[in-house]
Amino acid sequence: MTTSPIAAIILAAGKGTRMKSDLHKVLHPIAGQPMLMHLLASVDALAPAKKVVVVGSGRDQLEAALGGTADLAVQEPQLGTGHAVQQAEGALAGFDGDVLILYGDVPLVRTETMQRMLDRLHAPDAPAIVVLGFEPDDTLRYGRVIAEGDRIVKMVEHKDATDAERAVQLCNSGLMAARSADLFALLARVGNANAAGEYYLVDIVNIANDDGRMSAVVTTDPFEVAGVNSRAELAALEGAWQARRRAEAMADGVTLIAPETVWFAFDTQLGRDVTIEPNVFFGPGVSVADKVTIRANCHIEGTVIGTACEVGPFARLRPGTVLGEKAKIGNFVETKKAVLGAGAKANHLTYLGDAEVGAKANVGAGTITCNYDGFFKYKTVIGDGAFIGSNSALVAPVMIGAGAIVGAGSVVTADVETDALALARGTQAAKPGWAKRFRELMTAKKASQK
């Protein structure tokens, strides 16, 4: 492995018109994370000295998303990929090392693949450029890599290729690696005498060849270099990513009853012997421990689920939810910033927001924590072993002591002591015969109006 400093140039200047969106193309998400951030996560694993994102339209959106984690270079007007890379030269002034050229709309390139490109760059035969190639089932309109072994004879764009060159299966992903000194010197010699009148990045390979220098190709799976130019391609890549993640989950000891109906986020963590029933959606920030069962039709985001918990069916766990060991969240229960201790239960028809529920506490059906007054949020604390009767409203801020019982139908507005019984409801009154008299009266009244 090379120890040279690394810089990454990420091209994201395309207008993305086929997306038909106000959101910049590279900020559209796959598995809950913007495409650009998928790519940057892989780059960051290489500990780069510099990252430069080349932008065009939508600069403000990218600037906000990046939050200062990368330099920006502007390409205006947009005169091709070679011209785009040139715009990063100023940001890399004084940098002496290896440069990876990547694309913000080709988000799933692995760190290992980038490292293979860099290692090939530093092989004994010292290629000037390393190109990442692939062999798709359908070569479509991809540029071709004409190679002998892994040595590149010629690079050609599809529109400029001959019929014989178009018959070649090895295609150019557009991703490259080069030494900084070579890269910008070669780019300065690229012209635009081609069918599109653009400055093609691939021409640096041909120029290096004309100089008697060698360039090499490294190949990868077409999935890794799949690009996104439309909503349909975004959906297709999402589907491909999910299929791989499901297979990985099952290989790691997770049971998926209907794999095609389960949707993971980019950072979903799953333990062993987890069972996930159909139609479960994971948003970002979910960690699931061993021996958990997640029943059908649940939506889970920003949640930590402890060992041997049971969730659902039809549960919604929102960010800030933490379930202790063997806790249970049942059907039609929603939680938000709720921490449930070991063995705590909320089995059905309950909302727990901004709440802390002690170990082995039981929250009855129809209970809600009234955590919001229209201006501020307030916390409810339920002690260990407490029992909350059905259809209770706990008006926060309020504390229910350990072992306390709240009678069904109560509206609790004050703290309840440990082991106390709290009843907060109107007194029941019975009027014998009233219902019969009412029905007779109303029946007669209705008949008189006919």
XYZ file of C-alpha atoms in Angstrom:
450
model
C 0.000 0.000 0.000
C 1.150 3.503 -0.833
C 1.862 6.020 1.900
C 1.742 9.057 -0.379
C -0.640 11.851 0.633
C -4.059 11.462 -0.979
C -6.439 14.052 -2.399
C -9.887 13.429 -3.845
C -11.536 15.494 -6.550
C -15.263 14.827 -6.657
C -17.135 16.080 -9.698
C -20.623 17.373 -8.886
C -21.143 20.217 -11.330
C -23.824 18.569 -13.470
C -27.200 20.281 -13.538
C -29.099 17.033 -12.955
C -31.953 18.174 -15.182
C -33.323 14.647 -15.595
C -33.976 14.455 -11.852
C -36.514 17.293 -12.194
C -35.791 18.397 -8.639
C -34.905 21.517 -6.681
C -32.546 19.343 -4.630
C -29.034 18.956 -6.018
C -28.668 15.578 -7.694
C -25.850 14.310 -5.458
C -27.882 15.117 -2.337
C -30.661 12.700 -3.221
C -30.492 9.829 -0.727
C -29.782 6.148 -1.047
C -30.585 4.137 2.080
C -31.258 7.342 3.980
C -27.950 9.068 3.197
C -27.190 11.557 0.392
C -25.256 10.014 -2.467
C -22.373 12.421 -1.964
C -22.053 11.415 1.697
C -21.878 7.713 0.772
C -18.917 8.516 -1.450
C -17.218 10.810 1.055
C -17.483 8.148 3.775
C -15.487 5.777 1.550
C -12.960 8.517 0.783
C -12.580 9.472 4.439
C -11.518 5.932 5.299
C -8.341 6.680 3.324
C -7.594 9.709 5.549
C -7.173 12.117 2.614
C -5.132 15.277 3.026
C -7.502 17.216 0.752
C -11.015 16.855 -0.653
C -12.289 19.132 -3.414
C -15.873 19.059 -4.676
C -16.312 20.677 -8.091
C -19.714 22.371 -8.236
C -21.820 24.268 -10.732
C -25.452 25.009 -10.014
C -26.705 24.337 -6.487
C -23.499 25.463 -4.829
C -25.312 26.776 -1.745
C -26.931 23.389 -1.123
C -23.618 21.554 -1.366
C -21.869 24.104 0.803
C -24.488 23.635 3.522
C -24.396 19.841 3.254
C -20.604 19.654 3.405
C -20.324 22.025 6.359
C -16.711 22.893 5.606
C -15.524 19.280 5.376
C -14.316 19.767 1.787
C -13.102 22.614 -0.415
C -15.359 23.802 -3.216
C -14.295 24.672 -6.735
C -16.704 26.159 -9.270
C -16.971 25.033 -12.892
C -18.703 27.715 -14.934
C -19.233 27.282 -17.804
C -19.237 23.481 -17.916
C -16.993 22.372 -20.752
C -16.522 18.694 -20.006
C -14.978 16.381 -17.435
C -11.387 17.392 -18.147
C -12.295 21.038 -17.689
C -14.115 20.157 -14.452
C -11.038 18.512 -12.939
C -8.920 21.509 -13.917
C -11.071 23.694 -11.665
C -9.654 21.893 -8.625
C -6.077 22.837 -9.453
C -6.149 26.003 -7.381
C -7.484 24.190 -4.309
C -4.651 21.656 -4.663
C -1.894 24.210 -5.156
C 1.224 22.939 -3.399
C -0.189 19.439 -2.955
C 2.250 16.698 -3.913
C 0.683 13.283 -3.780
C -1.919 11.001 -5.337
C -5.235 12.258 -6.662
C -8.429 10.244 -6.950
C -10.997 11.554 -9.435
C -14.509 10.539 -8.421
C -18.108 11.439 -9.274
C -20.731 12.565 -6.780
C -23.452 10.695 -8.657
C -21.461 7.435 -8.592
C -21.808 6.972 -4.843
C -21.099 3.357 -3.968
C -17.408 2.978 -4.784
C -15.751 1.122 -1.922
C -12.665 2.263 -0.060
C -10.990 -1.021 -1.022
C -11.478 -0.262 -4.712
C -10.000 3.210 -4.341
C -7.031 1.683 -2.545
C -6.505 -0.835 -5.359
C -6.333 2.056 -7.817
C -3.735 3.828 -5.696
C -1.706 0.642 -5.220
C -1.673 0.059 -8.964
C -0.470 3.639 -9.443
C 2.588 2.771 -7.331
C 3.332 -0.602 -8.905
C 6.880 -1.071 -10.259
C 5.849 -0.184 -13.831
C 4.642 3.232 -12.547
C 1.620 3.953 -14.756
C 0.851 7.598 -15.437
C -2.879 7.089 -14.963
C -4.982 4.328 -13.437
C -8.522 4.006 -14.792
C -11.334 2.136 -13.061
C -13.046 -0.066 -15.645
C -16.030 -2.413 -15.612
C -17.853 -4.792 -17.923
C -21.621 -4.163 -17.876
C -24.197 -6.484 -19.393
C -25.205 -3.618 -21.680
C -22.419 -1.240 -22.709
C -24.987 1.462 -23.582
C -23.149 4.699 -24.367
C -20.155 4.224 -22.085
C -16.678 5.154 -23.215
C -14.439 2.185 -23.972
C -11.089 1.106 -22.573
C -8.977 -0.598 -25.215
C -6.437 -2.627 -23.265
C -3.858 -5.369 -23.578
C -3.879 -7.136 -20.245
C -4.261 -4.267 -17.805
C -2.250 -1.833 -19.947
C -4.374 0.710 -21.750
C -3.803 1.088 -25.481
C -6.486 3.714 -26.042
C -9.424 5.455 -24.372
C -12.354 6.522 -26.525
C -15.769 8.053 -25.861
C -18.721 6.127 -27.274
C -19.726 8.861 -29.687
C -16.193 8.966 -31.121
C -15.656 5.185 -31.185
C -15.544 2.986 -34.273
C -17.824 -0.028 -34.570
C -14.911 -2.282 -33.621
C -14.160 -0.203 -30.545
C -17.822 -0.224 -29.535
C -17.715 -4.012 -29.602
C -15.238 -3.928 -26.698
C -16.935 -4.841 -23.389
C -14.487 -3.059 -21.062
C -15.988 0.335 -20.250
C -14.703 3.462 -18.569
C -16.323 4.359 -15.248
C -14.751 7.822 -15.385
C -12.913 7.246 -12.100
C -9.139 7.662 -12.189
C -6.043 7.927 -10.054
C -2.929 9.926 -10.906
C -0.043 11.757 -9.286
C -0.858 15.439 -8.875
C 2.186 16.533 -10.892
C 1.151 14.337 -13.824
C -2.548 15.095 -13.663
C -2.581 18.843 -14.158
C 0.311 18.844 -16.613
C -1.571 16.381 -18.812
C -4.878 18.256 -18.436
C -3.221 21.433 -19.716
C -2.620 19.639 -23.024
C -6.186 18.355 -23.530
C -8.049 19.852 -26.493
C -11.699 19.824 -27.526
C -11.538 18.603 -31.115
C -14.221 15.960 -30.697
C -17.900 15.363 -31.463
C -19.100 17.273 -28.399
C -16.542 20.089 -28.440
C -15.675 19.279 -24.822
C -12.464 18.708 -22.896
C -12.535 14.992 -22.118
C -10.784 13.706 -19.009
C -10.038 10.413 -20.785
C -7.723 12.223 -23.206
C -5.039 12.437 -20.521
C -4.540 8.691 -20.969
C -4.090 9.033 -24.720
C -1.702 11.976 -24.264
C 0.366 9.970 -21.769
C 0.461 7.079 -24.256
C 1.683 9.414 -27.001
C 4.460 10.481 -24.637
C 5.538 6.864 -24.354
C 4.167 6.446 -20.863
C 1.930 3.593 -19.793
C -1.514 3.738 -18.155
C -3.332 0.846 -16.499
C -6.884 -0.275 -15.858
C -8.263 -1.784 -12.645
C -11.664 -3.455 -12.897
C -14.611 -3.674 -10.533
C -18.235 -4.836 -10.281
C -20.701 -2.717 -12.338
C -22.759 -2.211 -9.145
C -19.930 -0.195 -7.601
C -19.777 2.288 -10.453
C -23.497 2.606 -11.178
C -24.395 6.250 -11.709
C -27.610 8.147 -11.094
C -29.063 10.601 -13.607
C -32.802 10.162 -13.083
C -35.351 9.198 -10.447
C -35.678 5.795 -12.092
C -31.922 5.183 -11.846
C -31.998 6.358 -8.221
C -34.733 3.825 -7.442
C -32.855 1.083 -9.275
C -29.650 1.736 -7.332
C -31.591 1.877 -4.069
C -33.112 -1.496 -4.923
C -29.724 -2.993 -5.754
C -28.208 -1.635 -2.538
C -31.086 -3.018 -0.457
C -30.841 -6.454 -2.075
C -27.160 -6.666 -1.156
C -27.777 -5.447 2.388
C -30.513 -8.029 2.916
C -28.228 -10.798 1.711
C -25.501 -9.549 4.035
C -27.918 -9.471 6.982
C -29.042 -13.046 6.401
C -25.450 -14.222 5.987
C -24.706 -12.641 9.376
C -27.464 -14.553 11.178
C -30.622 -12.453 10.707
C -33.899 -14.091 9.702
C -35.891 -12.077 7.163
C -39.308 -13.654 6.649
C -39.922 -11.725 3.412
C -36.563 -10.162 2.532
C -37.802 -8.032 -0.354
C -40.158 -6.136 1.994
C -37.513 -5.050 4.533
C -35.708 -1.736 3.945
C -32.467 -0.862 5.714
C -30.659 2.428 6.209
C -26.987 2.901 5.411
C -26.028 2.510 9.090
C -28.483 -0.134 10.369
C -26.744 -2.458 12.851
C -28.173 -5.923 13.477
C -27.195 -8.581 15.993
C -27.407 -12.355 15.649
C -30.625 -14.360 15.785
C -32.708 -11.308 15.011
C -36.028 -12.063 13.317
C -37.638 -9.423 11.133
C -41.138 -9.988 9.802
C -42.493 -8.446 6.555
C -42.805 -4.742 5.777
C -40.318 -3.290 8.243
C -38.589 0.017 7.442
C -35.384 1.158 9.143
C -34.478 4.834 9.030
C -30.998 6.048 9.963
C -29.512 5.464 13.398
C -30.889 2.052 14.399
C -28.968 -0.530 16.416
C -30.551 -3.925 17.123
C -28.998 -6.346 19.616
C -29.127 -10.154 19.577
C -32.319 -12.246 19.759
C -34.691 -9.389 18.945
C -37.996 -9.991 17.184
C -39.418 -7.188 15.065
C -42.910 -8.017 13.929
C -44.596 -6.886 10.733
C -45.269 -3.336 9.583
C -42.938 -1.385 11.878
C -41.135 1.902 11.183
C -37.961 2.337 13.244
C -35.535 5.265 13.234
C -32.882 6.612 15.599
C -33.465 3.764 18.048
C -31.387 1.384 20.174
C -33.071 -1.979 20.747
C -31.626 -4.182 23.484
C -31.174 -7.932 23.682
C -34.279 -10.141 23.327
C -36.710 -7.265 22.886
C -39.963 -7.627 20.978
C -41.302 -4.838 18.783
C -44.606 -4.574 16.935
C -46.519 -5.360 14.902
C -47.466 -1.890 13.645
C -45.099 -0.019 15.967
C -43.371 3.267 15.251
C -40.127 3.923 17.104
C -38.881 7.458 16.554
C -35.467 9.004 17.267
C -34.272 8.884 20.859
C -35.976 5.589 21.692
C -33.926 3.144 23.762
C -35.270 -0.277 24.746
C -33.596 -2.195 27.542
C -33.185 -5.953 27.574
C -36.443 -7.884 27.044
C -38.521 -4.716 26.800
C -41.649 -4.996 24.705
C -43.335 -2.498 22.406
C -46.589 -3.845 21.010
C -49.008 -3.034 18.227
C -49.920 0.563 17.446
C -47.432 1.979 19.947
C -45.420 5.094 19.105
C -42.340 6.217 21.011
C -40.158 9.331 20.761
C -37.216 10.104 23.075
C -38.471 7.297 25.271
C -36.177 5.092 27.344
C -37.660 1.810 28.543
C -35.840 -0.205 31.171
C -35.286 -3.940 31.131
C -38.547 -5.868 30.880
C -40.728 -2.782 30.585
C -43.859 -3.164 28.464
C -46.153 -0.994 26.408
C -48.201 -3.597 24.622
C -50.717 -1.632 22.581
C -52.287 1.666 21.544
C -49.895 3.915 23.431
C -47.826 7.066 22.866
C -44.665 7.522 24.925
C -42.887 10.779 24.158
C -40.087 12.371 26.223
C -40.468 9.571 28.723
C -38.405 7.377 31.000
C -40.017 4.054 31.884
C -38.443 1.968 34.618
C -37.584 -1.713 34.557
C -40.583 -4.070 34.494
C -43.061 -1.209 34.429
C -46.302 -1.921 32.562
C -47.992 0.762 30.488
C -51.616 -0.078 29.728
C -53.506 0.265 26.458
C -54.426 3.762 25.358
C -51.940 5.509 27.661
C -50.339 8.720 26.453
C -47.677 10.988 27.848
C -48.880 14.538 27.288
C -45.435 15.979 26.601
C -46.165 19.162 24.623
C -48.073 22.302 25.577
C -47.801 23.931 22.163
C -44.533 25.661 23.066
C -42.260 23.334 25.047
C -41.680 19.616 25.610
C -41.771 18.074 29.095
C -40.642 14.758 30.532
C -42.595 11.924 32.144
C -40.781 9.500 34.488
C -42.357 6.161 35.355
C -40.576 4.232 38.096
C -39.512 0.593 38.201
C -42.410 -1.849 38.462
C -45.097 0.817 38.141
C -48.437 -0.083 36.569
C -50.259 2.436 34.403
C -53.902 1.539 33.838
C -55.505 1.672 30.409
C -56.601 4.945 28.847
C -54.522 7.102 31.177
C -53.102 10.519 30.320
C -49.873 11.462 32.111
C -49.549 15.240 31.868
C -45.864 16.131 31.908
C -43.808 17.118 33.731
C -44.842 14.331 36.044
C -43.235 11.462 37.947
C -44.859 8.135 38.794
C -43.014 6.464 41.648
C -41.630 2.931 41.638
C -44.313 0.312 42.243
C -47.125 2.864 41.978
C -50.438 2.076 40.291
C -52.386 4.544 38.174
C -56.025 3.571 37.859
C -57.497 3.148 34.398
C -58.895 6.281 32.808
C -56.899 8.656 35.017
C -55.592 12.071 33.996
C -52.491 12.463 36.162
C -51.236 16.019 36.637
C -49.202 15.655 39.838
C -46.412 13.332 40.967
C -47.422 9.941 42.379
C -45.520 8.546 45.346
C -43.749 5.211 45.391
C -46.187 2.299 45.839
C -49.198 4.658 45.896
C -52.502 4.268 44.023
C -53.484 7.281 41.930
C -57.093 7.741 40.790
C -57.814 10.866 38.786
C -61.209 10.510 37.149
C -64.793 11.589 37.675
C -67.073 9.644 40.040
C -69.386 7.189 38.282
C -73.110 7.760 38.814
C -75.929 5.337 37.896
C -79.586 6.312 37.221
C -81.796 3.211 37.133
C -84.258 3.078 34.223
C -83.002 6.310 32.664
C -81.870 4.728 29.402
C -85.238 2.997 28.834
C -87.189 6.201 29.475
C -84.877 8.113 27.138
C -85.383 5.668 24.289
C -89.175 5.730 24.685
C -89.228 9.530 24.732
C -87.056 9.916 21.668
C -88.957 7.204 19.736
C -92.229 9.003 20.371
C -90.753 12.358 19.387
C -89.427 10.939 16.113
C -92.799 9.325 15.315
C -94.640 12.650 15.853
C -92.474 14.357 13.244
C -93.419 11.992 10.384
